[in-house]
Amino acid sequence: MITFFVLHTMGKTINAMVLSGLALAFSRLIDDSVVVIENVFRHLELGEDPKTAAINGANEVALAVLAIMLVAVVVFFPGHLSFGVSKYLFSALALAVVIALFASYLTR
């Protein structure tokens, strides 16, 4: 929802490229979720109570998730800086990926 709101305020429309960017961002978010869940499960196996396991497990991998998110942002954001037809095609895709990744990390 945050991605759609930001794209709307920037005057972008929902098209195939925006939806493709969201699909790419969702796959990245699913990978991050799996990493966090596996680490929480490891803490549960070590005997921690669920609340403590969730807090400790998420905090242990927060820096790694941030680093991978920043790598994805560095890869996709230059697509927004291109010009000509490629800017028209890939600008919305790049913005959708970057906004969705930042929004998901900030709302964690």
XYZ file of N, CA and C in Angstrom, residues 1-2 15 17 30 59 63 66 97:
27
model
N 0.827 -1.193 0.000
C 0.000 0.000 0.000
C 0.875 1.262 0.000
N 1.952 1.214 0.746
C 2.850 2.363 0.771
C 3.435 2.600 -0.624
N 1.098 -0.121 -14.089
C 1.203 -0.782 -15.382
C 1.952 -2.094 -15.206
N 4.999 -2.846 -15.830
C 6.341 -2.699 -15.270
C 6.291 -2.501 -13.762
N 9.973 -12.307 0.582
C 9.749 -13.680 1.019
C 11.054 -14.312 1.469
N 16.324 -9.729 15.696
C 17.422 -8.776 15.897
C 18.752 -9.312 15.377
N 20.632 -6.874 10.555
C 21.706 -6.240 9.788
C 21.921 -6.950 8.455
N 19.093 -5.935 6.188
C 19.333 -4.565 5.731
C 20.383 -4.536 4.633
N 10.341 -1.404 -6.945
C 11.202 -2.294 -6.150
C 11.803 -1.539 -4.977
